[in-house]
Amino acid sequence: MPKPVLRRAVLEDVPDIQALTIRAYTKWLDITPRPPRPITADYNQAFLDHRFDLLVDQGQIIGLVETTQQGDELMIVNVAVSPDRQGEGHGALLMRHAEHIAQNARLRGTRLYTNKLMSSNIALYERLGYVFEKETIHNVGTIAVHMVRPLMNQKGA
């Protein structure tokens, strides 16, 4: 069986990007006080503003990473993996791909934030070398955990 492949998203992928993201984040609806931002995002606008890289297996999008450069770092806006393909290492692969994008752009590192209640996501990011930077309050009762991962092979890092 062929391995999944990474490719850049094209405009025609936007409906599938949105559908995959909603499926991936639905499990958090009973845990977080508000729907996670990726569920309510405008993906037509996000496609214009951000980079999307897709993990495709036999013609089906099974994962994605959405990124945007912020200063000398790459912000990982969204990582989503189809619920039936979670636990296979695809999330880690997508995170490493984002780090590769940052390295190629000679950026200082990557950063992200996630809801404090999404503890399994935070644990994954910690296993991948992301470290806690700070917490901020978003909306009433929603605490965002900000995490960073410096890239060691860049000057000054």
N, CA and C of each residue as an Amber inpcrd file, in Angstrom:
protein
   471
   0.8450000  -1.1840000   0.0000000   0.0000000   0.0000000   0.0000000
   0.8860000   1.2410000   0.0000000   0.6020000   2.2150000  -0.8620000
   1.4360000   3.4170000  -0.8990000   1.3080000   4.2300000   0.3860000
   2.3940000   4.9300000   0.7160000   2.4030000   5.8000000   1.8920000
   1.6820000   7.0990000   1.5730000   1.0920000   7.7220000   2.5870000
   0.4970000   9.0440000   2.3600000   1.5550000  10.0270000   1.8760000
   1.1290000  11.0000000   1.0800000   2.0390000  12.0110000   0.5430000
   1.6000000  13.4030000   1.0000000   2.5810000  14.2810000   1.1500000
   2.3200000  15.6790000   1.4820000   2.2650000  16.4890000   0.2010000
   1.3220000  17.4120000   0.1370000   1.2540000  18.3350000  -0.9940000
   0.6400000  19.6390000  -0.5290000   0.9440000  20.7090000  -1.2590000
   0.3410000  22.0160000  -0.9790000  -1.1270000  21.9860000  -1.3860000
  -1.9400000  22.6610000  -0.6190000  -3.3610000  22.7540000  -0.9350000
  -3.5780000  23.7100000  -2.1060000  -4.6470000  23.4690000  -2.8380000
  -5.1100000  24.3680000  -3.8930000  -6.5200000  24.8230000  -3.5100000
  -6.9830000  25.8720000  -4.1480000  -8.2710000  26.4690000  -3.8000000
  -9.4010000  25.4350000  -3.7790000  -9.3620000  24.5030000  -4.6910000
 -10.4230000  23.4900000  -4.7630000 -10.4520000  22.5790000  -3.5310000
  -9.3920000  22.5960000  -2.7270000  -9.3400000  21.7740000  -1.5140000
 -10.0760000  22.4030000  -0.3350000 -10.4480000  23.6830000  -0.4340000
 -11.0060000  24.3870000   0.7280000 -12.2070000  23.6630000   1.3480000
 -13.1940000  23.1880000   0.5880000 -14.3090000  22.4830000   1.2360000
 -13.8480000  21.2210000   2.0030000 -12.8950000  20.5000000   1.4470000
 -12.3810000  19.3010000   2.1340000 -11.5630000  19.6770000   3.3640000
 -10.8380000  20.7990000   3.3010000 -10.0780000  21.2850000   4.4490000
 -11.0340000  21.5880000   5.6020000 -12.1030000  22.3060000   5.2920000
 -13.0720000  22.6520000   6.3260000 -13.7440000  21.3990000   6.8910000
 -14.1500000  20.4920000   6.0440000 -14.8320000  19.2750000   6.5050000
 -13.9130000  18.4330000   7.3980000 -12.6560000  18.2630000   6.9930000
 -11.7120000  17.4860000   7.7880000 -11.4940000  18.1450000   9.1470000
 -11.3300000  19.4580000   9.1420000 -11.0760000  20.1610000  10.3950000
 -12.2550000  20.0110000  11.3490000 -13.4550000  20.1450000  10.8540000
 -14.6340000  19.9810000  11.7120000 -14.6790000  18.5660000  12.2770000
 -14.4330000  17.5560000  11.4470000 -14.4180000  16.1710000  11.9510000
 -13.3470000  15.9800000  13.0240000 -12.1720000  16.5530000  12.7930000
 -11.0550000  16.3590000  13.7230000 -11.2920000  17.0430000  15.0670000
 -11.9590000  18.1810000  15.0700000 -12.1340000  18.9550000  16.2990000
 -13.4560000  18.6910000  17.0070000 -14.3690000  17.9440000  16.4090000
 -15.6660000  17.6750000  17.0260000 -15.5160000  17.0320000  18.4020000
 -14.4890000  16.2130000  18.5950000 -14.3030000  15.5340000  19.8860000
 -14.0950000  16.5120000  21.0400000 -13.7040000  17.7490000  20.7350000
 -13.4500000  18.7370000  21.7820000 -14.6910000  19.5290000  22.1670000
 -15.7890000  19.3980000  21.4380000 -16.9710000  20.2170000  21.6880000
 -17.5580000  20.0040000  23.0890000 -17.4580000  18.8030000  23.6260000
 -17.9810000  18.5320000  24.9660000 -16.9850000  18.8920000  26.0650000
 -15.7650000  19.2480000  25.6910000 -14.7090000  19.5240000  26.6700000
 -14.4580000  21.0220000  26.8160000 -14.5280000  21.7470000  25.7100000
 -14.2280000  23.1810000  25.7390000 -15.5230000  23.9840000  25.8730000
 -15.4550000  25.1530000  26.5440000 -16.6790000  25.9440000  26.7250000
 -17.2180000  26.5640000  25.4310000 -16.3660000  26.7110000  24.4320000
 -16.7540000  27.2450000  23.1280000 -16.2060000  26.3120000  22.0540000
 -16.8080000  26.3200000  20.8630000 -16.2150000  25.5130000  19.7910000
 -14.7770000  25.9750000  19.5250000 -13.8610000  25.0450000  19.3300000
 -12.4880000  25.4400000  19.0000000 -12.4750000  26.3150000  17.7460000
 -11.5540000  27.2800000  17.7280000 -11.4880000  28.2160000  16.6030000
 -11.4280000  27.5380000  15.2350000 -10.6920000  26.4380000  15.0750000
 -10.6660000  25.8190000  13.7440000 -12.0450000  25.3760000  13.2460000
 -12.9820000  25.1170000  14.1410000 -14.3250000  24.7240000  13.7070000
 -15.0700000  25.9140000  13.1090000 -14.8510000  27.1050000  13.6390000
 -15.6080000  28.2800000  13.2040000 -14.8570000  29.1630000  12.2080000
 -13.6560000  28.7670000  11.8290000 -12.8320000  29.5900000  10.9290000
 -13.4500000  29.7080000   9.5360000 -13.1470000  30.8090000   8.8830000
 -13.5290000  31.0400000   7.4910000 -12.3700000  30.5260000   6.6310000
 -12.5280000  29.3360000   6.0830000 -11.4180000  28.7180000   5.3510000
 -11.1860000  29.3270000   3.9780000 -12.1820000  29.9840000   3.4120000
 -11.9220000  30.7090000   2.1650000 -10.9260000  31.8320000   2.4300000
 -11.1290000  32.5670000   3.5280000 -10.2030000  33.6430000   3.8810000
  -8.8700000  33.0660000   4.3530000  -8.9210000  32.0270000   5.1650000
  -7.6810000  31.4140000   5.6790000  -6.8020000  30.9310000   4.5270000
  -7.4150000  30.3850000   3.4840000  -6.6360000  29.9080000   2.3430000
  -5.8660000  31.0520000   1.6960000  -6.4520000  32.2430000   1.6800000
  -5.7770000  33.4040000   1.1030000  -4.6550000  33.9120000   2.0070000
  -4.8270000  33.7610000   3.3160000  -3.8930000  34.3410000   4.2820000
  -2.7980000  33.3900000   4.7490000  -3.0250000  32.0910000   4.6670000
  -2.1180000  31.1060000   5.2570000  -1.7070000  30.0510000   4.2380000
  -0.7050000  29.2840000   4.6260000  -0.2650000  28.1460000   3.8280000
  -0.9290000  26.8910000   4.3950000  -1.4320000  26.0480000   3.5200000
  -1.9920000  24.7550000   3.9070000  -1.2130000  23.6610000   3.2070000
  -0.7420000  22.6980000   3.9880000  -0.1200000  21.5040000   3.4410000
  -0.9770000  20.3210000   3.8630000  -1.2350000  19.4390000   2.9090000
  -2.1610000  18.3360000   3.1210000  -1.4420000  17.0070000   3.0990000
  -1.9070000  16.0920000   3.9440000  -1.4450000  14.7140000   3.9260000
  -2.5420000  13.9090000   3.2370000  -2.1910000  13.3100000   2.1040000
  -3.1720000  12.6500000   1.2500000  -2.8310000  11.1690000   1.1410000
  -3.8410000  10.3290000   1.3510000  -3.6760000   8.8820000   1.2460000
  -4.7200000   8.3490000   0.2750000  -4.2710000   7.7950000  -0.8120000
  -5.1370000   7.2280000  -1.8430000  -6.2320000   8.2130000  -2.2640000
  -5.8240000   9.4480000  -2.4910000  -6.7350000  10.4710000  -2.9780000
  -7.5640000  11.1610000  -1.9120000  -7.4850000  10.7240000  -0.6590000
  -8.2650000  11.3190000   0.4230000  -7.3640000  12.1420000   1.3320000
  -7.8160000  13.3420000   1.6860000  -7.0750000  14.1700000   2.6400000
  -7.2980000  13.5760000   4.0240000  -6.1960000  13.1620000   4.6610000
  -6.3090000  12.5650000   6.0000000  -5.7330000  13.4760000   7.0750000
  -5.0430000  14.5440000   6.6660000  -4.4860000  15.4690000   7.6410000
  -4.0610000  16.7490000   6.9690000  -3.8700000  17.7770000   7.8050000
  -3.4200000  19.0590000   7.2680000  -2.6760000  19.8270000   8.3410000
  -1.8270000  20.7290000   7.8790000  -1.1970000  21.7080000   8.7540000
  -1.3290000  23.0640000   8.0710000  -1.8030000  24.0240000   8.8600000
  -2.0080000  25.3970000   8.4020000  -0.9790000  26.2700000   9.1090000
  -0.2160000  27.0430000   8.3430000   0.8540000  27.8480000   8.9250000
   0.8550000  29.2560000   8.3530000   1.5010000  30.1520000   9.0930000
   1.7200000  31.5140000   8.6180000   2.9550000  32.0700000   9.3130000
   3.7320000  32.8390000   8.5900000   4.9250000  33.4330000   9.1860000
   4.5210000  34.6150000  10.0500000   5.0790000  34.6520000  11.2580000
   4.8900000  35.7870000  12.1720000   6.2710000  36.2300000  12.6190000
   6.7320000  37.3210000  12.0450000   8.0740000  37.7870000  12.3660000
   9.1000000  36.7600000  11.9440000   9.9580000  36.3530000  12.8770000
  10.9970000  35.3670000  12.5460000  10.6300000  33.9570000  13.0000000
   9.3350000  33.7160000  13.1590000   8.8500000  32.3810000  13.5300000
   7.6970000  31.9740000  12.6200000   7.4490000  30.6690000  12.5770000
   6.3190000  30.1370000  11.8350000   5.2400000  29.7450000  12.8410000
   4.0680000  30.3570000  12.7070000   2.9330000  30.0240000  13.5640000
   2.2070000  28.8260000  12.9610000   2.0550000  27.7960000  13.7650000
   1.2460000  26.6460000  13.3650000  -0.1720000  26.9730000  13.8240000
  -1.0140000  27.3220000  12.8830000  -2.3640000  27.7830000  13.1700000
  -3.2840000  26.6000000  13.4730000  -3.0920000  25.5200000  12.7550000
  -4.0120000  24.3880000  12.8580000  -3.3040000  23.1240000  12.3830000
  -3.4670000  22.0760000  13.1530000  -3.0710000  20.7280000  12.7360000
  -4.3030000  19.8680000  12.9340000  -4.7250000  19.1860000  11.9010000
  -5.9180000  18.3470000  12.0010000  -5.6650000  17.0260000  11.2940000
  -6.1030000  15.9510000  11.9330000  -5.9990000  14.6120000  11.3540000
  -7.3790000  13.9670000  11.4410000  -7.7820000  13.3230000  10.3740000
  -9.0740000  12.6420000  10.3490000  -9.1950000  11.7160000  11.5570000
 -10.3360000  11.7350000  12.2520000 -10.4740000  10.9140000  13.4610000
 -10.1580000   9.4330000  13.2540000 -10.4910000   8.8900000  12.0880000
 -10.2210000   7.4660000  11.8450000  -8.7550000   7.1880000  11.5320000
  -7.9260000   8.2320000  11.4450000  -6.4920000   8.0550000  11.1750000
  -5.6240000   8.6120000  12.3070000  -6.2560000   9.0690000  13.3860000
  -5.4880000   9.5660000  14.5260000  -4.8000000   8.3980000  15.2190000
  -3.6680000   8.6800000  15.8450000  -2.9110000   7.6470000  16.5360000
  -1.9390000   6.8990000  15.6400000  -1.8050000   7.3130000  14.3870000
  -0.9030000   6.6590000  13.4360000   0.3730000   7.4620000  13.1930000
   0.5470000   8.5640000  13.9310000   1.7460000   9.3840000  13.7710000
   1.6170000  10.4980000  12.7550000   0.4350000  10.6840000  12.1930000
   0.2660000  11.7130000  11.1660000   0.3790000  13.1200000  11.7330000
  -0.1220000  13.3440000  12.9490000  -0.0090000  14.6610000  13.5650000
   1.4430000  15.0580000  13.7640000   2.2440000  14.1180000  14.2650000
   3.6730000  14.3820000  14.4640000   4.3570000  14.6630000  13.1200000
   4.0120000  13.8980000  12.0970000   4.5780000  14.1200000  10.7580000
   4.2470000  15.5250000  10.2610000   3.0140000  15.9600000  10.4520000
   2.6120000  17.2910000  10.0090000   3.3320000  18.3820000  10.7990000
   3.5240000  18.1640000  12.0920000   4.2660000  19.1300000  12.9110000
   5.7130000  19.2280000  12.4370000   6.3410000  18.1050000  12.1780000
   7.7270000  18.1110000  11.6840000   7.8100000  18.7740000  10.3130000
   6.7740000  18.5910000   9.5040000   6.7440000  19.2550000   8.1960000
   6.7300000  20.7750000   8.3810000   5.9490000  21.2660000   9.3240000
   5.9210000  22.7060000   9.6000000   7.3030000  23.1880000  10.0290000
   7.9940000  22.4060000  10.8420000   9.3420000  22.7800000  11.2700000
  10.2840000  22.8310000  10.0710000  10.1090000  21.9210000   9.1500000
  10.9170000  21.9020000   7.9270000  10.6540000  23.1720000   7.0990000
   9.3940000  23.5900000   7.0110000   9.0510000  24.8280000   6.3080000
   9.7830000  26.0010000   6.9640000   9.7530000  26.0370000   8.2980000
  10.4270000  27.1190000   9.0350000  11.9310000  27.0990000   8.7920000
  12.5270000  25.9130000   8.7980000  13.9690000  25.8070000   8.5340000
  14.3030000  26.3150000   7.1440000  13.5280000  25.8990000   6.1580000
  13.7810000  26.3360000   4.7770000  13.6580000  27.8410000   4.6180000
  12.8060000  28.4540000   5.4270000  12.6350000  29.9050000   5.3770000
  13.6250000  30.6260000   6.2980000  14.5170000  29.8560000   6.9190000
  15.5290000  30.3920000   7.8420000  14.9070000  31.1570000   9.0070000
  13.8110000  30.6060000   9.5020000  13.1440000  31.2120000  10.6480000
  13.7430000  30.6890000  11.9470000  13.5130000  31.4160000  13.0150000
  14.0880000  31.0980000  14.3160000  13.4320000  29.8760000  14.9620000
  12.1700000  29.6300000  14.6490000  11.4810000  28.5080000  15.2640000
  10.0230000  28.4810000  14.8790000   9.2900000  27.6050000  15.5550000
   7.8480000  27.4800000  15.3450000   7.1430000  27.7790000  16.6560000
   5.8940000  28.1600000  16.5400000   5.0830000  28.4300000  17.7290000
   3.6510000  28.0160000  17.4510000   2.8880000  27.8620000  18.5020000
   1.4820000  27.5030000  18.3970000   0.8020000  27.8600000  19.7020000
  -0.5040000  27.8260000  19.6790000  -1.2390000  27.8690000  20.9360000
  -2.4350000  26.9440000  20.8170000  -2.8600000  26.4370000  21.9730000
  -3.9720000  25.5110000  22.0260000  -4.7400000  25.7320000  23.3120000
  -5.9500000  25.2640000  23.3380000  -6.7790000  25.3760000  24.5300000
  -6.1760000  24.5300000  25.6460000  -6.1170000  25.1020000  26.8320000
  -5.5370000  24.3970000  27.9770000  -6.2560000  23.0800000  28.2730000
  -7.5360000  22.9900000  27.9240000  -8.3050000  21.7700000  28.1740000
  -7.9590000  20.6350000  27.2000000  -7.2440000  20.9440000  26.1340000
  -6.8600000  19.9310000  25.1460000  -5.5410000  19.2860000  25.5650000
  -5.5840000  18.6070000  26.6920000  -4.3630000  18.1030000  27.3210000
  -3.6240000  17.0710000  26.4720000  -4.3260000  16.2690000  25.6910000
  -3.6240000  15.2870000  24.8480000  -2.8240000  15.9960000  23.7550000
  -3.3370000  17.1130000  23.2530000  -2.5800000  17.8850000  22.2570000
  -1.3260000  18.4810000  22.8910000  -1.4780000  19.0370000  24.0870000
  -0.3300000  19.6270000  24.7780000   0.7320000  18.5600000  25.0250000
   0.3130000  17.3660000  25.4210000   1.2660000  16.2680000  25.6640000
   2.0050000  15.9080000  24.3760000   1.3110000  15.8710000  23.2430000
   1.9650000  15.5810000  21.9630000   2.9970000  16.6580000  21.6510000
   2.6190000  17.9180000  21.8100000   3.5490000  19.0030000  21.5020000
   4.7850000  18.9320000  22.4020000   4.5910000  18.6000000  23.6620000
   5.7390000  18.4620000  24.5740000   6.6560000  17.3260000  24.1280000
   6.0720000  16.1970000  23.7130000   6.8930000  15.0730000  23.2150000
   7.6940000  15.4760000  21.9880000   7.1700000  16.4140000  21.2040000
   7.8510000  16.8710000  19.9870000   8.8530000  17.9950000  20.2590000
   9.0270000  18.3620000  21.5260000  10.0340000  19.3540000  21.8710000
   9.5280000  20.7700000  22.0400000   8.2210000  20.9630000  22.0290000
   7.6600000  22.2830000  22.2620000   7.6580000  22.5630000  23.7610000
   7.9470000  23.8050000  24.1190000   8.0030000  24.1790000  25.5310000
   6.9850000  25.2790000  25.8130000   6.4730000  25.2520000  27.0240000
   5.5030000  26.2320000  27.4880000   6.1280000  27.6200000  27.4650000
   5.3970000  28.5840000  26.9240000   5.8520000  29.9710000  26.9310000
   5.0000000  30.8090000  27.8840000   3.6740000  30.7190000  27.7300000
   2.7830000  31.5120000  28.5740000   1.3580000  31.0220000  28.3890000
   0.4760000  31.5220000  29.2430000  -0.9600000  31.3100000  29.0970000
  -1.6200000  32.6660000  28.9110000  -2.6500000  32.7020000  28.0730000
  -3.4410000  33.9170000  27.8940000  -4.9150000  33.5440000  27.9500000
  -5.7330000  34.5060000  28.3180000  -7.1750000  34.2750000  28.3540000
  -7.7750000  34.7770000  27.0520000  -8.5050000  33.8890000  26.3880000
  -9.2290000  34.2110000  25.1490000 -10.6990000  34.0150000  25.4630000
 -11.4770000  35.0420000  25.2960000 -12.8960000  34.9750000  25.6440000
 -13.0220000  34.6440000  27.1320000 -14.2080000  34.5590000  27.6100000
 -14.4180000  34.2690000  29.0300000 -14.2250000  32.7750000  29.2650000
 -13.2960000  32.4410000  30.1320000 -13.1210000  31.0510000  30.5280000
 -12.2650000  30.1900000  29.6190000 -11.7430000  30.7320000  28.5360000
 -10.9000000  29.9530000  27.6410000  -9.4420000  30.3720000  27.8450000
  -8.6160000  29.4200000  28.2440000  -7.1980000  29.6940000  28.4670000
  -6.3960000  29.0470000  27.3460000  -5.5940000  29.8710000  26.6930000
  -4.7340000  29.3810000  25.6140000  -3.3310000  29.1550000  26.1690000
  -2.7740000  27.9990000  25.8570000  -1.3990000  27.6690000  26.2180000
  -0.5410000  27.9230000  24.9850000   0.4290000  28.8350000  25.1110000
   1.3460000  29.1700000  24.0220000   2.6100000  28.3390000  24.1860000
   3.0370000  27.7090000  23.1060000   4.2180000  26.8460000  23.1300000
   5.1270000  27.2060000  21.9620000   6.4270000  27.0320000  22.1580000
   7.4090000  27.3610000  21.1290000   8.4060000  26.2210000  20.9840000
   9.0000000  26.1520000  19.7960000  10.0880000  25.2040000  19.5530000
  11.1470000  25.9070000  18.7200000  12.2590000  26.3120000  19.3740000
  13.3410000  26.9290000  18.6130000  13.9690000  25.9090000  17.6560000
  14.4460000  26.4030000  16.5400000  15.1670000  25.5520000  15.5950000
  16.6550000  25.7500000  15.8560000  17.3250000  24.7020000  16.2730000
  18.6960000  24.8020000  16.7670000  19.7390000  25.0470000  15.6750000
  19.4240000  24.7710000  14.4170000  20.4400000  24.9010000  13.3810000
  20.4570000  26.2830000  12.7200000  19.6860000  27.2150000  13.2630000
  19.6810000  28.5570000  12.7040000  20.6150000  29.4480000  13.5010000
  21.1550000  30.4740000  12.8800000  22.0250000  31.4230000  13.5730000
  21.2460000  32.0740000  14.7010000  21.8980000  32.1690000  15.8480000
  21.2730000  32.8150000  16.9780000  20.3710000  31.9220000  17.7870000
  20.1330000  30.7060000  17.3510000  19.2430000  29.8070000  18.0970000
  20.0430000  28.8420000  18.9310000
